């Protein structure tokens, strides 16, 4: 039995009665601290198939068995000091395998739940249409077909484990579950196309889906949630340039249609997606503003510059708090308080030399970038009503940073 468990493949036919004995065997191995053997038994229970319909474990039961297998593999890895390095490496490989299987099963459960919710939503829509004599029969028929399709796929997922390729291609993509698609691409370290077009296209579809459901506010909320989960990654799975341009364009278009759009919403969503790191967000905006072919519209450029001001302010507060050993809240009082207005320092060489010191290099860089953006604002062929507040914001931040108190 031990040999069969340790070397046999998972996914074999095991009846419910047999599963009870396997469960007892796993518990026996646990009691004897035979963690690797216990992990293998739990894996077989998690991936077991049955001949009798309705005898299969639920996805939640499979998840429980896989979680127990992971726990036993971790216990085995923690005992590496008692065995040789080769055995330790083997145990580590088992742990990686089990954690991967558990993650894929989690995706399967999440997709199943989403499909059940989609089916329920379409069924409710059909019921409402049937009670409304003004609705076209075709609409009700389409929703009914979609509800049936979602229900069928959810049932398929409930029967047995699927691999991540099946989950992505046969379930997530057809039902436009773009958020889960991105999570799976991140999990799989996807790099199937040289220019990352699949990831960028998936992000664009997710943003369009969110915009259609709840406007800029919903898109920003989704960006915060998904982005913070996959940041920092390798820089490919969170394409800040694409997201920034997509949302800023959408915000401008919606604002022109008199939709209420916050001036700071997108910048703060990008910051939240990057877990508060201002530099990558600032770099994304800078790359866009540096390419007039990508951002030719003065109205779009001033919107991007307004967002840059938000990011620079966050960066400046972080830099000052690091320099002075204070909290960002205290730094914000310095930047925005009366002290900054009462102490407008002269830009002399002595101040520049002081900023250039290693301890203040980031402050110098921040001031340099602020002055570049101030120049960019002045270059825009827009009425003063659209540029003055942005220019004034940069100027105030610039003056706050070069006051003697800041150093």
PDB file of C-alpha atoms in Angstrom, residues 119-391:
ATOM      1  CA  UNK A 119     -26.850  32.168 -14.774  1.00  0.00           C
ATOM      2  CA  UNK A 120     -28.900  33.464 -11.856  1.00  0.00           C
ATOM      3  CA  UNK A 121     -28.740  37.010 -13.222  1.00  0.00           C
ATOM      4  CA  UNK A 122     -29.888  35.953 -16.691  1.00  0.00           C
ATOM      5  CA  UNK A 123     -32.670  33.810 -15.235  1.00  0.00           C
ATOM      6  CA  UNK A 124     -33.927  36.799 -13.251  1.00  0.00           C
ATOM      7  CA  UNK A 125     -33.786  38.899 -16.410  1.00  0.00           C
ATOM      8  CA  UNK A 126     -35.810  36.291 -18.315  1.00  0.00           C
ATOM      9  CA  UNK A 127     -38.429  36.224 -15.568  1.00  0.00           C
ATOM     10  CA  UNK A 128     -38.759  40.017 -15.684  1.00  0.00           C
ATOM     11  CA  UNK A 129     -39.015  40.033 -19.475  1.00  0.00           C
ATOM     12  CA  UNK A 130     -41.686  37.344 -19.432  1.00  0.00           C
ATOM     13  CA  UNK A 131     -43.760  39.530 -17.133  1.00  0.00           C
ATOM     14  CA  UNK A 132     -43.278  42.593 -19.354  1.00  0.00           C
ATOM     15  CA  UNK A 133     -45.413  42.437 -22.477  1.00  0.00           C
ATOM     16  CA  UNK A 134     -43.386  45.207 -24.114  1.00  0.00           C
ATOM     17  CA  UNK A 135     -40.197  43.150 -24.281  1.00  0.00           C
ATOM     18  CA  UNK A 136     -39.276  41.340 -27.479  1.00  0.00           C
ATOM     19  CA  UNK A 137     -39.385  37.556 -27.378  1.00  0.00           C
ATOM     20  CA  UNK A 138     -35.895  37.438 -28.910  1.00  0.00           C
ATOM     21  CA  UNK A 139     -34.344  39.171 -25.911  1.00  0.00           C
ATOM     22  CA  UNK A 140     -35.897  36.679 -23.516  1.00  0.00           C
ATOM     23  CA  UNK A 141     -34.746  33.770 -25.673  1.00  0.00           C
ATOM     24  CA  UNK A 142     -31.152  35.062 -25.807  1.00  0.00           C
ATOM     25  CA  UNK A 143     -30.967  35.526 -22.046  1.00  0.00           C
ATOM     26  CA  UNK A 144     -32.446  32.084 -21.494  1.00  0.00           C
ATOM     27  CA  UNK A 145     -29.798  30.537 -23.757  1.00  0.00           C
ATOM     28  CA  UNK A 146     -27.013  32.363 -21.929  1.00  0.00           C
ATOM     29  CA  UNK A 147     -28.397  31.252 -18.573  1.00  0.00           C
ATOM     30  CA  UNK A 148     -28.482  27.640 -19.742  1.00  0.00           C
ATOM     31  CA  UNK A 149     -24.943  27.849 -21.125  1.00  0.00           C
ATOM     32  CA  UNK A 150     -23.597  29.301 -17.882  1.00  0.00           C
ATOM     33  CA  UNK A 151     -25.412  26.661 -15.833  1.00  0.00           C
ATOM     34  CA  UNK A 152     -24.051  23.849 -17.999  1.00  0.00           C
ATOM     35  CA  UNK A 153     -20.480  25.091 -17.681  1.00  0.00           C
ATOM     36  CA  UNK A 154     -20.860  25.546 -13.926  1.00  0.00           C
ATOM     37  CA  UNK A 155     -22.066  21.948 -13.666  1.00  0.00           C
ATOM     38  CA  UNK A 156     -19.084  20.749 -15.708  1.00  0.00           C
ATOM     39  CA  UNK A 157     -16.713  22.509 -13.347  1.00  0.00           C
ATOM     40  CA  UNK A 158     -18.380  20.900 -10.338  1.00  0.00           C
ATOM     41  CA  UNK A 159     -17.697  17.368 -11.585  1.00  0.00           C
ATOM     42  CA  UNK A 160     -13.901  17.105 -11.712  1.00  0.00           C
ATOM     43  CA  UNK A 161     -10.712  19.192 -11.603  1.00  0.00           C
ATOM     44  CA  UNK A 162      -9.628  21.023 -14.753  1.00  0.00           C
ATOM     45  CA  UNK A 163      -6.182  22.265 -15.694  1.00  0.00           C
ATOM     46  CA  UNK A 164      -5.469  25.975 -15.968  1.00  0.00           C
ATOM     47  CA  UNK A 165      -5.469  25.958 -19.786  1.00  0.00           C
ATOM     48  CA  UNK A 166      -8.966  24.480 -19.830  1.00  0.00           C
ATOM     49  CA  UNK A 167     -10.188  26.955 -17.229  1.00  0.00           C
ATOM     50  CA  UNK A 168      -8.820  29.888 -19.203  1.00  0.00           C
ATOM     51  CA  UNK A 169      -9.825  28.905 -22.742  1.00  0.00           C
ATOM     52  CA  UNK A 170     -13.077  27.020 -22.158  1.00  0.00           C
ATOM     53  CA  UNK A 171     -14.624  28.918 -19.263  1.00  0.00           C
ATOM     54  CA  UNK A 172     -13.065  32.268 -18.330  1.00  0.00           C
ATOM     55  CA  UNK A 173     -12.601  33.763 -21.811  1.00  0.00           C
ATOM     56  CA  UNK A 174     -15.955  32.695 -23.348  1.00  0.00           C
ATOM     57  CA  UNK A 175     -17.838  34.252 -20.426  1.00  0.00           C
ATOM     58  CA  UNK A 176     -15.618  37.372 -20.339  1.00  0.00           C
ATOM     59  CA  UNK A 177     -14.312  36.830 -16.823  1.00  0.00           C
ATOM     60  CA  UNK A 178     -11.419  39.194 -17.519  1.00  0.00           C
ATOM     61  CA  UNK A 179     -10.400  39.759 -13.917  1.00  0.00           C
ATOM     62  CA  UNK A 180      -9.926  36.036 -13.364  1.00  0.00           C
ATOM     63  CA  UNK A 181      -8.148  35.794 -16.728  1.00  0.00           C
ATOM     64  CA  UNK A 182      -5.568  38.324 -15.549  1.00  0.00           C
ATOM     65  CA  UNK A 183      -5.100  36.507 -12.263  1.00  0.00           C
ATOM     66  CA  UNK A 184      -4.480  33.250 -14.136  1.00  0.00           C
ATOM     67  CA  UNK A 185      -2.027  34.880 -16.547  1.00  0.00           C
ATOM     68  CA  UNK A 186      -0.152  36.307 -13.571  1.00  0.00           C
ATOM     69  CA  UNK A 187      -0.166  32.961 -11.764  1.00  0.00           C
ATOM     70  CA  UNK A 188       1.111  31.153 -14.857  1.00  0.00           C
ATOM     71  CA  UNK A 189       3.859  33.759 -15.467  1.00  0.00           C
ATOM     72  CA  UNK A 190       2.469  34.109 -18.968  1.00  0.00           C
ATOM     73  CA  UNK A 191       4.964  35.233 -21.595  1.00  0.00           C
ATOM     74  CA  UNK A 192       3.529  33.635 -24.701  1.00  0.00           C
ATOM     75  CA  UNK A 193       3.761  36.746 -26.876  1.00  0.00           C
ATOM     76  CA  UNK A 194       6.788  38.984 -27.193  1.00  0.00           C
ATOM     77  CA  UNK A 195       4.866  42.269 -26.967  1.00  0.00           C
ATOM     78  CA  UNK A 196       2.506  41.132 -24.175  1.00  0.00           C
ATOM     79  CA  UNK A 197      -0.480  41.911 -26.393  1.00  0.00           C
ATOM     80  CA  UNK A 198      -2.666  39.291 -24.684  1.00  0.00           C
ATOM     81  CA  UNK A 199      -2.176  40.888 -21.272  1.00  0.00           C
ATOM     82  CA  UNK A 200      -2.688  44.418 -22.574  1.00  0.00           C
ATOM     83  CA  UNK A 201      -5.815  43.399 -24.475  1.00  0.00           C
ATOM     84  CA  UNK A 202      -7.211  41.607 -21.421  1.00  0.00           C
ATOM     85  CA  UNK A 203      -6.644  44.680 -19.254  1.00  0.00           C
ATOM     86  CA  UNK A 204      -8.367  46.857 -21.860  1.00  0.00           C
ATOM     87  CA  UNK A 205     -11.362  44.531 -21.934  1.00  0.00           C
ATOM     88  CA  UNK A 206     -11.551  44.505 -18.151  1.00  0.00           C
ATOM     89  CA  UNK A 207     -11.476  48.306 -18.019  1.00  0.00           C
ATOM     90  CA  UNK A 208     -14.155  48.598 -20.725  1.00  0.00           C
ATOM     91  CA  UNK A 209     -16.302  46.105 -18.850  1.00  0.00           C
ATOM     92  CA  UNK A 210     -15.942  48.095 -15.621  1.00  0.00           C
ATOM     93  CA  UNK A 211     -16.620  51.400 -17.391  1.00  0.00           C
ATOM     94  CA  UNK A 212     -19.830  50.016 -18.888  1.00  0.00           C
ATOM     95  CA  UNK A 213     -20.976  48.746 -15.502  1.00  0.00           C
ATOM     96  CA  UNK A 214     -20.182  51.712 -13.279  1.00  0.00           C
ATOM     97  CA  UNK A 215     -18.188  54.384 -15.070  1.00  0.00           C
ATOM     98  CA  UNK A 216     -14.811  55.731 -13.981  1.00  0.00           C
ATOM     99  CA  UNK A 217     -15.470  54.994 -10.308  1.00  0.00           C
ATOM    100  CA  UNK A 218     -16.006  51.284 -10.981  1.00  0.00           C
ATOM    101  CA  UNK A 219     -12.999  51.089 -13.309  1.00  0.00           C
ATOM    102  CA  UNK A 220     -10.782  52.688 -10.654  1.00  0.00           C
ATOM    103  CA  UNK A 221     -12.112  50.302  -8.026  1.00  0.00           C
ATOM    104  CA  UNK A 222     -11.324  47.284 -10.221  1.00  0.00           C
ATOM    105  CA  UNK A 223      -7.863  48.650 -11.011  1.00  0.00           C
ATOM    106  CA  UNK A 224      -7.069  49.055  -7.316  1.00  0.00           C
ATOM    107  CA  UNK A 225      -8.246  45.551  -6.480  1.00  0.00           C
ATOM    108  CA  UNK A 226      -6.633  43.647  -9.331  1.00  0.00           C
ATOM    109  CA  UNK A 227      -3.503  45.766  -9.645  1.00  0.00           C
ATOM    110  CA  UNK A 228      -2.534  45.552  -5.984  1.00  0.00           C
ATOM    111  CA  UNK A 229      -2.918  41.769  -6.160  1.00  0.00           C
ATOM    112  CA  UNK A 230      -0.421  41.345  -8.992  1.00  0.00           C
ATOM    113  CA  UNK A 231       1.987  44.245  -8.306  1.00  0.00           C
ATOM    114  CA  UNK A 232       4.943  44.376  -8.694  1.00  0.00           C
ATOM    115  CA  UNK A 233       5.173  41.226 -10.804  1.00  0.00           C
ATOM    116  CA  UNK A 234       7.603  41.554 -13.690  1.00  0.00           C
ATOM    117  CA  UNK A 235       6.280  44.877 -14.972  1.00  0.00           C
ATOM    118  CA  UNK A 236       4.485  43.156 -17.854  1.00  0.00           C
ATOM    119  CA  UNK A 237       1.327  41.938 -16.172  1.00  0.00           C
ATOM    120  CA  UNK A 238       0.472  45.463 -14.934  1.00  0.00           C
ATOM    121  CA  UNK A 239       0.916  47.711 -18.029  1.00  0.00           C
ATOM    122  CA  UNK A 240       0.644  51.110 -16.356  1.00  0.00           C
ATOM    123  CA  UNK A 241       1.016  53.071 -19.611  1.00  0.00           C
ATOM    124  CA  UNK A 242      -1.919  51.240 -21.198  1.00  0.00           C
ATOM    125  CA  UNK A 243      -4.110  51.563 -18.121  1.00  0.00           C
ATOM    126  CA  UNK A 244      -3.258  55.213 -17.580  1.00  0.00           C
ATOM    127  CA  UNK A 245      -4.009  56.231 -21.176  1.00  0.00           C
ATOM    128  CA  UNK A 246      -7.165  54.115 -21.388  1.00  0.00           C
ATOM    129  CA  UNK A 247      -8.711  55.564 -18.236  1.00  0.00           C
ATOM    130  CA  UNK A 248      -7.582  59.161 -18.756  1.00  0.00           C
ATOM    131  CA  UNK A 249      -9.085  59.156 -22.263  1.00  0.00           C
ATOM    132  CA  UNK A 250     -12.315  57.665 -20.941  1.00  0.00           C
ATOM    133  CA  UNK A 251     -12.430  60.231 -18.135  1.00  0.00           C
ATOM    134  CA  UNK A 252     -11.958  63.116 -20.573  1.00  0.00           C
ATOM    135  CA  UNK A 253     -14.685  61.826 -22.890  1.00  0.00           C
ATOM    136  CA  UNK A 254     -17.114  61.316 -20.032  1.00  0.00           C
ATOM    137  CA  UNK A 255     -16.342  64.705 -18.500  1.00  0.00           C
ATOM    138  CA  UNK A 256     -17.099  66.323 -21.863  1.00  0.00           C
ATOM    139  CA  UNK A 257     -20.497  64.584 -21.712  1.00  0.00           C
ATOM    140  CA  UNK A 258     -21.043  66.226 -18.301  1.00  0.00           C
ATOM    141  CA  UNK A 259     -20.449  63.057 -16.302  1.00  0.00           C
ATOM    142  CA  UNK A 260     -18.962  63.802 -12.884  1.00  0.00           C
ATOM    143  CA  UNK A 261     -15.354  62.592 -12.924  1.00  0.00           C
ATOM    144  CA  UNK A 262     -12.930  63.289 -10.089  1.00  0.00           C
ATOM    145  CA  UNK A 263      -9.677  65.005 -11.055  1.00  0.00           C
ATOM    146  CA  UNK A 264      -7.606  62.744  -8.802  1.00  0.00           C
ATOM    147  CA  UNK A 265      -9.451  59.422  -9.120  1.00  0.00           C
ATOM    148  CA  UNK A 266      -7.308  57.784 -11.805  1.00  0.00           C
ATOM    149  CA  UNK A 267      -3.956  58.881 -10.390  1.00  0.00           C
ATOM    150  CA  UNK A 268      -4.912  57.616  -6.939  1.00  0.00           C
ATOM    151  CA  UNK A 269      -6.199  54.339  -8.383  1.00  0.00           C
ATOM    152  CA  UNK A 270      -2.864  53.791 -10.141  1.00  0.00           C
ATOM    153  CA  UNK A 271      -1.012  54.598  -6.919  1.00  0.00           C
ATOM    154  CA  UNK A 272      -3.176  52.130  -5.013  1.00  0.00           C
ATOM    155  CA  UNK A 273      -2.580  49.477  -7.693  1.00  0.00           C
ATOM    156  CA  UNK A 274       1.157  49.976  -7.144  1.00  0.00           C
ATOM    157  CA  UNK A 275       0.708  49.785  -3.361  1.00  0.00           C
ATOM    158  CA  UNK A 276       1.590  53.444  -2.910  1.00  0.00           C
ATOM    159  CA  UNK A 277       4.757  53.398  -5.026  1.00  0.00           C
ATOM    160  CA  UNK A 278       4.777  56.738  -6.855  1.00  0.00           C
ATOM    161  CA  UNK A 279       7.815  56.234  -9.096  1.00  0.00           C
ATOM    162  CA  UNK A 280       6.338  53.619 -11.481  1.00  0.00           C
ATOM    163  CA  UNK A 281       3.139  55.650 -11.843  1.00  0.00           C
ATOM    164  CA  UNK A 282       5.085  58.847 -12.466  1.00  0.00           C
ATOM    165  CA  UNK A 283       7.243  57.070 -15.042  1.00  0.00           C
ATOM    166  CA  UNK A 284       4.125  55.883 -16.871  1.00  0.00           C
ATOM    167  CA  UNK A 285       2.704  59.406 -17.083  1.00  0.00           C
ATOM    168  CA  UNK A 286       6.087  60.781 -18.125  1.00  0.00           C
ATOM    169  CA  UNK A 287       6.403  58.289 -20.991  1.00  0.00           C
ATOM    170  CA  UNK A 288       2.963  59.240 -22.272  1.00  0.00           C
ATOM    171  CA  UNK A 289       3.582  62.982 -22.042  1.00  0.00           C
ATOM    172  CA  UNK A 290       6.943  62.583 -23.765  1.00  0.00           C
ATOM    173  CA  UNK A 291       5.272  61.136 -26.856  1.00  0.00           C
ATOM    174  CA  UNK A 292       3.158  63.746 -28.625  1.00  0.00           C
ATOM    175  CA  UNK A 293       1.981  61.138 -31.123  1.00  0.00           C
ATOM    176  CA  UNK A 294       0.299  59.156 -28.343  1.00  0.00           C
ATOM    177  CA  UNK A 295      -1.106  62.177 -26.501  1.00  0.00           C
ATOM    178  CA  UNK A 296      -1.585  64.933 -29.106  1.00  0.00           C
ATOM    179  CA  UNK A 297      -4.689  66.554 -27.611  1.00  0.00           C
ATOM    180  CA  UNK A 298      -4.012  69.599 -25.373  1.00  0.00           C
ATOM    181  CA  UNK A 299      -7.116  68.773 -23.335  1.00  0.00           C
ATOM    182  CA  UNK A 300      -5.859  65.254 -22.695  1.00  0.00           C
ATOM    183  CA  UNK A 301      -2.360  66.517 -21.895  1.00  0.00           C
ATOM    184  CA  UNK A 302      -3.621  68.965 -19.269  1.00  0.00           C
ATOM    185  CA  UNK A 303      -5.654  66.163 -17.725  1.00  0.00           C
ATOM    186  CA  UNK A 304      -2.546  63.971 -17.547  1.00  0.00           C
ATOM    187  CA  UNK A 305      -0.555  66.849 -16.060  1.00  0.00           C
ATOM    188  CA  UNK A 306      -3.206  67.351 -13.396  1.00  0.00           C
ATOM    189  CA  UNK A 307      -2.821  63.673 -12.479  1.00  0.00           C
ATOM    190  CA  UNK A 308       0.971  64.029 -12.486  1.00  0.00           C
ATOM    191  CA  UNK A 309       0.596  66.786  -9.890  1.00  0.00           C
ATOM    192  CA  UNK A 310      -1.279  64.356  -7.627  1.00  0.00           C
ATOM    193  CA  UNK A 311       1.430  61.708  -8.007  1.00  0.00           C
ATOM    194  CA  UNK A 312       4.256  64.202  -7.455  1.00  0.00           C
ATOM    195  CA  UNK A 313       2.599  65.464  -4.292  1.00  0.00           C
ATOM    196  CA  UNK A 314       2.441  61.916  -2.930  1.00  0.00           C
ATOM    197  CA  UNK A 315       6.055  61.320  -3.909  1.00  0.00           C
ATOM    198  CA  UNK A 316       7.177  64.594  -2.335  1.00  0.00           C
ATOM    199  CA  UNK A 317       5.439  63.789   0.949  1.00  0.00           C
ATOM    200  CA  UNK A 318       7.103  60.381   0.989  1.00  0.00           C
ATOM    201  CA  UNK A 319      10.528  61.878   0.254  1.00  0.00           C
ATOM    202  CA  UNK A 320      10.185  64.562   2.920  1.00  0.00           C
ATOM    203  CA  UNK A 321       8.949  62.117   5.528  1.00  0.00           C
ATOM    204  CA  UNK A 322      11.999  59.943   4.838  1.00  0.00           C
ATOM    205  CA  UNK A 323      14.359  62.916   5.088  1.00  0.00           C
ATOM    206  CA  UNK A 324      12.877  64.267   8.312  1.00  0.00           C
ATOM    207  CA  UNK A 325      11.923  60.993   9.936  1.00  0.00           C
ATOM    208  CA  UNK A 326       8.298  62.118  10.096  1.00  0.00           C
ATOM    209  CA  UNK A 327       5.016  60.708   8.896  1.00  0.00           C
ATOM    210  CA  UNK A 328       3.557  61.624   5.485  1.00  0.00           C
ATOM    211  CA  UNK A 329       0.733  63.388   7.342  1.00  0.00           C
ATOM    212  CA  UNK A 330       3.199  65.763   8.996  1.00  0.00           C
ATOM    213  CA  UNK A 331       4.887  66.310   5.634  1.00  0.00           C
ATOM    214  CA  UNK A 332       1.553  67.216   4.058  1.00  0.00           C
ATOM    215  CA  UNK A 333       1.097  69.933   6.680  1.00  0.00           C
ATOM    216  CA  UNK A 334       4.501  71.337   5.771  1.00  0.00           C
ATOM    217  CA  UNK A 335       3.796  71.216   2.034  1.00  0.00           C
ATOM    218  CA  UNK A 336       0.345  72.722   2.247  1.00  0.00           C
ATOM    219  CA  UNK A 337       0.583  74.905   5.356  1.00  0.00           C
ATOM    220  CA  UNK A 338       1.193  78.611   5.797  1.00  0.00           C
ATOM    221  CA  UNK A 339       4.882  78.061   6.464  1.00  0.00           C
ATOM    222  CA  UNK A 340       5.462  77.256   2.804  1.00  0.00           C
ATOM    223  CA  UNK A 341       3.857  80.530   1.758  1.00  0.00           C
ATOM    224  CA  UNK A 342       5.718  82.642   4.296  1.00  0.00           C
ATOM    225  CA  UNK A 343       9.154  81.257   3.450  1.00  0.00           C
ATOM    226  CA  UNK A 344       9.600  81.493  -0.311  1.00  0.00           C
ATOM    227  CA  UNK A 345      13.259  80.714  -0.719  1.00  0.00           C
ATOM    228  CA  UNK A 346      15.388  82.227  -3.446  1.00  0.00           C
ATOM    229  CA  UNK A 347      16.637  79.684  -5.975  1.00  0.00           C
ATOM    230  CA  UNK A 348      20.316  80.287  -5.427  1.00  0.00           C
ATOM    231  CA  UNK A 349      23.277  78.055  -6.045  1.00  0.00           C
ATOM    232  CA  UNK A 350      23.707  77.366  -2.356  1.00  0.00           C
ATOM    233  CA  UNK A 351      20.277  75.776  -2.153  1.00  0.00           C
ATOM    234  CA  UNK A 352      20.941  73.809  -5.326  1.00  0.00           C
ATOM    235  CA  UNK A 353      24.205  72.523  -3.898  1.00  0.00           C
ATOM    236  CA  UNK A 354      22.470  71.477  -0.717  1.00  0.00           C
ATOM    237  CA  UNK A 355      19.756  69.654  -2.638  1.00  0.00           C
ATOM    238  CA  UNK A 356      22.374  67.887  -4.730  1.00  0.00           C
ATOM    239  CA  UNK A 357      23.796  66.181  -1.660  1.00  0.00           C
ATOM    240  CA  UNK A 358      23.240  62.453  -1.602  1.00  0.00           C
ATOM    241  CA  UNK A 359      20.726  62.761   1.238  1.00  0.00           C
ATOM    242  CA  UNK A 360      18.552  65.137  -0.808  1.00  0.00           C
ATOM    243  CA  UNK A 361      18.980  63.715  -4.292  1.00  0.00           C
ATOM    244  CA  UNK A 362      15.364  62.601  -4.557  1.00  0.00           C
ATOM    245  CA  UNK A 363      14.146  66.041  -3.542  1.00  0.00           C
ATOM    246  CA  UNK A 364      16.304  67.588  -6.244  1.00  0.00           C
ATOM    247  CA  UNK A 365      14.917  65.180  -8.816  1.00  0.00           C
ATOM    248  CA  UNK A 366      11.378  65.977  -7.718  1.00  0.00           C
ATOM    249  CA  UNK A 367      11.981  69.735  -8.075  1.00  0.00           C
ATOM    250  CA  UNK A 368      13.586  69.219 -11.474  1.00  0.00           C
ATOM    251  CA  UNK A 369      10.571  67.275 -12.726  1.00  0.00           C
ATOM    252  CA  UNK A 370       8.128  69.816 -11.300  1.00  0.00           C
ATOM    253  CA  UNK A 371       9.810  72.609 -13.225  1.00  0.00           C
ATOM    254  CA  UNK A 372       9.711  70.564 -16.430  1.00  0.00           C
ATOM    255  CA  UNK A 373       5.989  70.014 -16.001  1.00  0.00           C
ATOM    256  CA  UNK A 374       5.411  73.697 -15.229  1.00  0.00           C
ATOM    257  CA  UNK A 375       7.035  74.500 -18.568  1.00  0.00           C
ATOM    258  CA  UNK A 376       4.860  71.900 -20.281  1.00  0.00           C
ATOM    259  CA  UNK A 377       1.700  73.464 -18.838  1.00  0.00           C
ATOM    260  CA  UNK A 378       2.731  76.876 -20.173  1.00  0.00           C
ATOM    261  CA  UNK A 379       3.249  75.433 -23.657  1.00  0.00           C
ATOM    262  CA  UNK A 380      -0.298  74.158 -24.011  1.00  0.00           C
ATOM    263  CA  UNK A 381      -2.553  76.125 -26.334  1.00  0.00           C
ATOM    264  CA  UNK A 382      -5.456  76.213 -23.931  1.00  0.00           C
ATOM    265  CA  UNK A 383      -7.374  79.046 -22.259  1.00  0.00           C
ATOM    266  CA  UNK A 384      -5.998  80.105 -18.851  1.00  0.00           C
ATOM    267  CA  UNK A 385      -9.107  78.749 -17.130  1.00  0.00           C
ATOM    268  CA  UNK A 386      -7.907  75.233 -17.952  1.00  0.00           C
ATOM    269  CA  UNK A 387      -4.231  75.663 -17.120  1.00  0.00           C
ATOM    270  CA  UNK A 388      -3.843  78.170 -14.288  1.00  0.00           C
ATOM    271  CA  UNK A 389      -4.965  75.901 -11.455  1.00  0.00           C
ATOM    272  CA  UNK A 390      -2.613  73.136 -12.610  1.00  0.00           C
ATOM    273  CA  UNK A 391       0.310  75.543 -13.007  1.00  0.00           C
TER     274      UNK A 391
END
